[in-house]
Each structure stands twice: as C-alpha cells, then as structure tokens.
Amino acid sequence: MTERDWDALGRQVTQWIKEAGAQLRASLSTPLEISEKSAHNDLVTNMDRHIEKFLIGKIRAAYPEDRIVSEEGFGDGAVDTKGVLWLLDPIDGTLNFVMQKRFFAVSIGIYEEGEGRAAFIYDVMADELFHCICGRGAYQNTKKLAALTSVTIEDSLIDLSATWLKPNRLIHEEIMTEIVKRCSGTRAYGAASLELAYVAAGYLDAYFTMRLSPWDYGAGLILLREVGGSYSRAEGQPLNILSKTSVLAARPGLHHFIAEHVCKQVQGGRFIRELDGGHNH
Ligand code: 2AM
Ligand code: CA
C-alpha cells in the first residue's frame, strides 16, 4: 500500500466541498423538490441527491479503491472499516436547509482501518470550513483551533435538543433534567456535524443526542479528537463508527461528568434504548 498524500487530498476535498457549497447556495433561489423519508420532519431534496452524486463522482475518480458510506445511498454501504472509508453527508441539517435556508453543512469524514485521518465540515451559508488532517491540528477556515481545556458543569453551554426532554422512545425524558438545571445554558442548532464542530471550536462545551448515523458524526468526531475532546455513546461506552447511535461529545472532564450522570440515571431505573441498527444501506 502506498502512503497517501493527505495534504494533496486536503486541497482536493476543500475544492470539491466549496464547489458543492456554491451549488447549494445557487439552489436556494430555485424551487426545491422536497419529499418525506421516515417522518414529516425527515426530509430529502433533489439537492441532497445531486450533491451526494457530485461528491461521490469526484471521490471515485480520484480514489477508486476507497469505499463510501453516504446518507442517500449512492455510496457502497460498507459493513466493516477496512481500507479507506469516506463517511459523507451531502446536506447535514436538511430541515434547516429547507425551512431556514441556513445552518446546514456538507460533512466528510475519512477513516483508514477505522482510524480517523481527515475531516471536512463546511457551513455553506457562513462559508466556514472546519477541517483537519489528523496530527496536524484542526482549523476553522485558516484559524487554528486551540486544544480543549476543562470546564465545570455550572460554566458550561450544552447542546441538547428539546426532543430528548419530552416523552420519546429512546431516552427517559428526565435523564438530562439535572444537567439542564445546573449548566449555564442549552442550545440546539439542528445540524449534528456543525454542532460537533462547535464543540471542537469551543463555542459549545458538550453535545448530546440519541440518534445519529455515521455520516452525521463521522467528520465531527475526527475534528473533536484532534483538539483533545472526548466522545462516546450516551452512557460512556465506545462508539462504533458504522452504527446508528447516541453521541455524547464534550470537553474531556465534562464528558466524564455527563456520562457518569447518565449511567447513574440508568442504574436508577430510567431507560436508554440505543438504535444501534448498523448503517442504513
Ligand atoms: P440530517 O439533516 O442529515 O438528517 C437534527 O437534530 C440532526 O440530527 C441533523 O444533523 C440530522 O441530520 C440528524 N438526524 C439523524 N437522524 C435523524 C432523524 N431520523 N430525524 C431527524 N434528524 C436526524
Ligand atoms: Ca443529510
């Protein structure tokens, strides 16, 4: 196996992702074709499919041996992490794309033999690219991100959707109540890749969600690790990058604190149900 030129790959992917972003911005002034997937708020548009095909075309032409796991199903749908694996979401935050026309991203995470190697998360409307080649530091456009330091629960800003605080089938609605009461504030943006990038950039101290797929978190977790952040499933167990899973991502000490809190709640009889159904294709 020849060693890959990751710097060259970084330049290529940056160019592709910005081109995808330009197409997405242009599409906002034309009518979108929108259809529902699993629910009325789980949408897919013609642009999700178009951008996925566009990026897969570029990846396949440059790296024909690599495999791709992507949301709209034009990838390979890998069942293992052998070789180089691209986790690709053409539009992360499709509901935002459709309803707000902002705060959505193109997300690309690249793993080699299961290890994160490079990540690219492009906030299309802000023209802001969070990126890293592992071992060389993480960046927000040209600004290098600082290593994450610790914070107390009282001084933390936590990203948590209200979905997980009302009755639902995945988590007892009161598990996070104490955390919400003690922290400085909560936020929810509706685009997992950007929310993970915000934890990596220190804009948020933690992100907690019960239901993400590999293409949603693949790039974000790589970026987070590069700045010394921690991540796991909700109760702190290691996360398998090909599974549908809960994700808890945070500054290191805070991650431990929240995971421990969740464990105690579960031991006290409150439930968590992991989807863990593997990827969709
Ligand atoms: P998506 O826009 O690519 O579907 C919304 O809180 C965040 O969770 C988005 O990043 C969204 O990604 C992701 N998500 C994953 N599975 C979802 C689902 N079944 N319904 C809604 N959002 C989902
Ligand atoms: Ca998507």
mmCIF file with all atom_site columns, N, CA and C in Angstrom, residues 45-69:
data_model
loop_
_atom_site.group_PDB
_atom_site.id
_atom_site.type_symbol
_atom_site.label_atom_id
_atom_site.label_alt_id
_atom_site.label_comp_id
_atom_site.label_asym_id
_atom_site.label_entity_id
_atom_site.label_seq_id
_atom_site.pdbx_PDB_ins_code
_atom_site.Cartn_x
_atom_site.Cartn_y
_atom_site.Cartn_z
_atom_site.occupancy
_atom_site.B_iso_or_equiv
_atom_site.pdbx_formal_charge
_atom_site.auth_seq_id
_atom_site.auth_comp_id
_atom_site.auth_asym_id
_atom_site.auth_atom_id
_atom_site.pdbx_PDB_model_num
ATOM 1  N N  . THR A 1 45 ? -34.216 16.303 -0.336 1.00 0.00 ? 45 THR A N  1
ATOM 2  C CA . THR A 1 45 ? -34.487 17.147 -1.504 1.00 0.00 ? 45 THR A CA 1
ATOM 3  C C  . THR A 1 45 ? -33.681 16.633 -2.694 1.00 0.00 ? 45 THR A C  1
ATOM 4  N N  . ASN A 1 46 ? -34.026 17.176 -3.853 1.00 0.00 ? 46 ASN A N  1
ATOM 5  C CA . ASN A 1 46 ? -33.243 16.867 -5.051 1.00 0.00 ? 46 ASN A CA 1
ATOM 6  C C  . ASN A 1 46 ? -31.777 17.244 -4.847 1.00 0.00 ? 46 ASN A C  1
ATOM 7  N N  . MET A 1 47 ? -31.514 18.275 -4.014 1.00 0.00 ? 47 MET A N  1
ATOM 8  C CA . MET A 1 47 ? -30.132 18.714 -3.825 1.00 0.00 ? 47 MET A CA 1
ATOM 9  C C  . MET A 1 47 ? -29.324 17.752 -2.948 1.00 0.00 ? 47 MET A C  1
ATOM 10 N N  . ASP A 1 48 ? -29.980 17.083 -1.973 1.00 0.00 ? 48 ASP A N  1
ATOM 11 C CA . ASP A 1 48 ? -29.259 16.060 -1.194 1.00 0.00 ? 48 ASP A CA 1
ATOM 12 C C  . ASP A 1 48 ? -28.710 15.011 -2.169 1.00 0.00 ? 48 ASP A C  1
ATOM 13 N N  . ARG A 1 49 ? -29.567 14.570 -3.080 1.00 0.00 ? 49 ARG A N  1
ATOM 14 C CA . ARG A 1 49 ? -29.149 13.512 -4.022 1.00 0.00 ? 49 ARG A CA 1
ATOM 15 C C  . ARG A 1 49 ? -28.113 14.035 -5.016 1.00 0.00 ? 49 ARG A C  1
ATOM 16 N N  . HIS A 1 50 ? -28.356 15.244 -5.515 1.00 0.00 ? 50 HIS A N  1
ATOM 17 C CA . HIS A 1 50 ? -27.451 15.809 -6.514 1.00 0.00 ? 50 HIS A CA 1
ATOM 18 C C  . HIS A 1 50 ? -26.036 15.993 -5.934 1.00 0.00 ? 50 HIS A C  1
ATOM 19 N N  . ILE A 1 51 ? -25.967 16.577 -4.752 1.00 0.00 ? 51 ILE A N  1
ATOM 20 C CA . ILE A 1 51 ? -24.648 16.852 -4.145 1.00 0.00 ? 51 ILE A CA 1
ATOM 21 C C  . ILE A 1 51 ? -23.946 15.544 -3.775 1.00 0.00 ? 51 ILE A C  1
ATOM 22 N N  . GLU A 1 52 ? -24.722 14.573 -3.305 1.00 0.00 ? 52 GLU A N  1
ATOM 23 C CA . GLU A 1 52 ? -24.091 13.281 -2.980 1.00 0.00 ? 52 GLU A CA 1
ATOM 24 C C  . GLU A 1 52 ? -23.475 12.658 -4.233 1.00 0.00 ? 52 GLU A C  1
ATOM 25 N N  . LYS A 1 53 ? -24.224 12.675 -5.341 1.00 0.00 ? 53 LYS A N  1
ATOM 26 C CA . LYS A 1 53 ? -23.693 12.099 -6.596 1.00 0.00 ? 53 LYS A CA 1
ATOM 27 C C  . LYS A 1 53 ? -22.469 12.883 -7.074 1.00 0.00 ? 53 LYS A C  1
ATOM 28 N N  . PHE A 1 54 ? -22.547 14.195 -6.972 1.00 0.00 ? 54 PHE A N  1
ATOM 29 C CA . PHE A 1 54 ? -21.427 15.059 -7.388 1.00 0.00 ? 54 PHE A CA 1
ATOM 30 C C  . PHE A 1 54 ? -20.146 14.701 -6.618 1.00 0.00 ? 54 PHE A C  1
ATOM 31 N N  . LEU A 1 55 ? -20.267 14.620 -5.282 1.00 0.00 ? 55 LEU A N  1
ATOM 32 C CA . LEU A 1 55 ? -19.070 14.356 -4.465 1.00 0.00 ? 55 LEU A CA 1
ATOM 33 C C  . LEU A 1 55 ? -18.574 12.929 -4.649 1.00 0.00 ? 55 LEU A C  1
ATOM 34 N N  . ILE A 1 56 ? -19.503 11.986 -4.765 1.00 0.00 ? 56 ILE A N  1
ATOM 35 C CA . ILE A 1 56 ? -19.077 10.589 -4.965 1.00 0.00 ? 56 ILE A CA 1
ATOM 36 C C  . ILE A 1 56 ? -18.358 10.458 -6.308 1.00 0.00 ? 56 ILE A C  1
ATOM 37 N N  . GLY A 1 57 ? -18.818 11.171 -7.307 1.00 0.00 ? 57 GLY A N  1
ATOM 38 C CA . GLY A 1 57 ? -18.138 11.162 -8.612 1.00 0.00 ? 57 GLY A CA 1
ATOM 39 C C  . GLY A 1 57 ? -16.689 11.614 -8.473 1.00 0.00 ? 57 GLY A C  1
ATOM 40 N N  . LYS A 1 58 ? -16.475 12.689 -7.714 1.00 0.00 ? 58 LYS A N  1
ATOM 41 C CA . LYS A 1 58 ? -15.115 13.222 -7.503 1.00 0.00 ? 58 LYS A CA 1
ATOM 42 C C  . LYS A 1 58 ? -14.260 12.213 -6.730 1.00 0.00 ? 58 LYS A C  1
ATOM 43 N N  . ILE A 1 59 ? -14.837 11.642 -5.655 1.00 0.00 ? 59 ILE A N  1
ATOM 44 C CA . ILE A 1 59 ? -14.067 10.701 -4.821 1.00 0.00 ? 59 ILE A CA 1
ATOM 45 C C  . ILE A 1 59 ? -13.681 9.460  -5.639 1.00 0.00 ? 59 ILE A C  1
ATOM 46 N N  . ARG A 1 60 ? -14.662 8.933  -6.368 1.00 0.00 ? 60 ARG A N  1
ATOM 47 C CA . ARG A 1 60 ? -14.404 7.702  -7.146 1.00 0.00 ? 60 ARG A CA 1
ATOM 48 C C  . ARG A 1 60 ? -13.341 7.921  -8.233 1.00 0.00 ? 60 ARG A C  1
ATOM 49 N N  . ALA A 1 61 ? -13.373 9.106  -8.858 1.00 0.00 ? 61 ALA A N  1
ATOM 50 C CA . ALA A 1 61 ? -12.398 9.380  -9.922 1.00 0.00 ? 61 ALA A CA 1
ATOM 51 C C  . ALA A 1 61 ? -10.983 9.484  -9.337 1.00 0.00 ? 61 ALA A C  1
ATOM 52 N N  . ALA A 1 62 ? -10.863 10.100 -8.151 1.00 0.00 ? 62 ALA A N  1
ATOM 53 C CA . ALA A 1 62 ? -9.533  10.316 -7.575 1.00 0.00 ? 62 ALA A CA 1
ATOM 54 C C  . ALA A 1 62 ? -9.046  9.112  -6.754 1.00 0.00 ? 62 ALA A C  1
ATOM 55 N N  . TYR A 1 63 ? -9.970  8.420  -6.098 1.00 0.00 ? 63 TYR A N  1
ATOM 56 C CA . TYR A 1 63 ? -9.606  7.330  -5.177 1.00 0.00 ? 63 TYR A CA 1
ATOM 57 C C  . TYR A 1 63 ? -10.501 6.113  -5.416 1.00 0.00 ? 63 TYR A C  1
ATOM 58 N N  . PRO A 1 64 ? -10.344 5.452  -6.562 1.00 0.00 ? 64 PRO A N  1
ATOM 59 C CA . PRO A 1 64 ? -11.281 4.384  -6.945 1.00 0.00 ? 64 PRO A CA 1
ATOM 60 C C  . PRO A 1 64 ? -11.336 3.203  -5.972 1.00 0.00 ? 64 PRO A C  1
ATOM 61 N N  . GLU A 1 65 ? -10.282 2.995  -5.171 1.00 0.00 ? 65 GLU A N  1
ATOM 62 C CA . GLU A 1 65 ? -10.282 1.838  -4.266 1.00 0.00 ? 65 GLU A CA 1
ATOM 63 C C  . GLU A 1 65 ? -11.017 2.111  -2.954 1.00 0.00 ? 65 GLU A C  1
ATOM 64 N N  . ASP A 1 66 ? -11.246 3.374  -2.646 1.00 0.00 ? 66 ASP A N  1
ATOM 65 C CA . ASP A 1 66 ? -11.852 3.726  -1.364 1.00 0.00 ? 66 ASP A CA 1
ATOM 66 C C  . ASP A 1 66 ? -13.328 3.359  -1.357 1.00 0.00 ? 66 ASP A C  1
ATOM 67 N N  . ARG A 1 67 ? -13.871 3.216  -0.142 1.00 0.00 ? 67 ARG A N  1
ATOM 68 C CA . ARG A 1 67 ? -15.311 2.954  -0.024 1.00 0.00 ? 67 ARG A CA 1
ATOM 69 C C  . ARG A 1 67 ? -16.017 4.137  0.627  1.00 0.00 ? 67 ARG A C  1
ATOM 70 N N  . ILE A 1 68 ? -17.296 4.242  0.312  1.00 0.00 ? 68 ILE A N  1
ATOM 71 C CA . ILE A 1 68 ? -18.051 5.426  0.726  1.00 0.00 ? 68 ILE A CA 1
ATOM 72 C C  . ILE A 1 68 ? -19.349 4.982  1.398  1.00 0.00 ? 68 ILE A C  1
ATOM 73 N N  . VAL A 1 69 ? -19.619 5.543  2.582  1.00 0.00 ? 69 VAL A N  1
ATOM 74 C CA . VAL A 1 69 ? -20.910 5.349  3.246  1.00 0.00 ? 69 VAL A CA 1
ATOM 75 C C  . VAL A 1 69 ? -21.579 6.714  3.278  1.00 0.00 ? 69 VAL A C  1
#
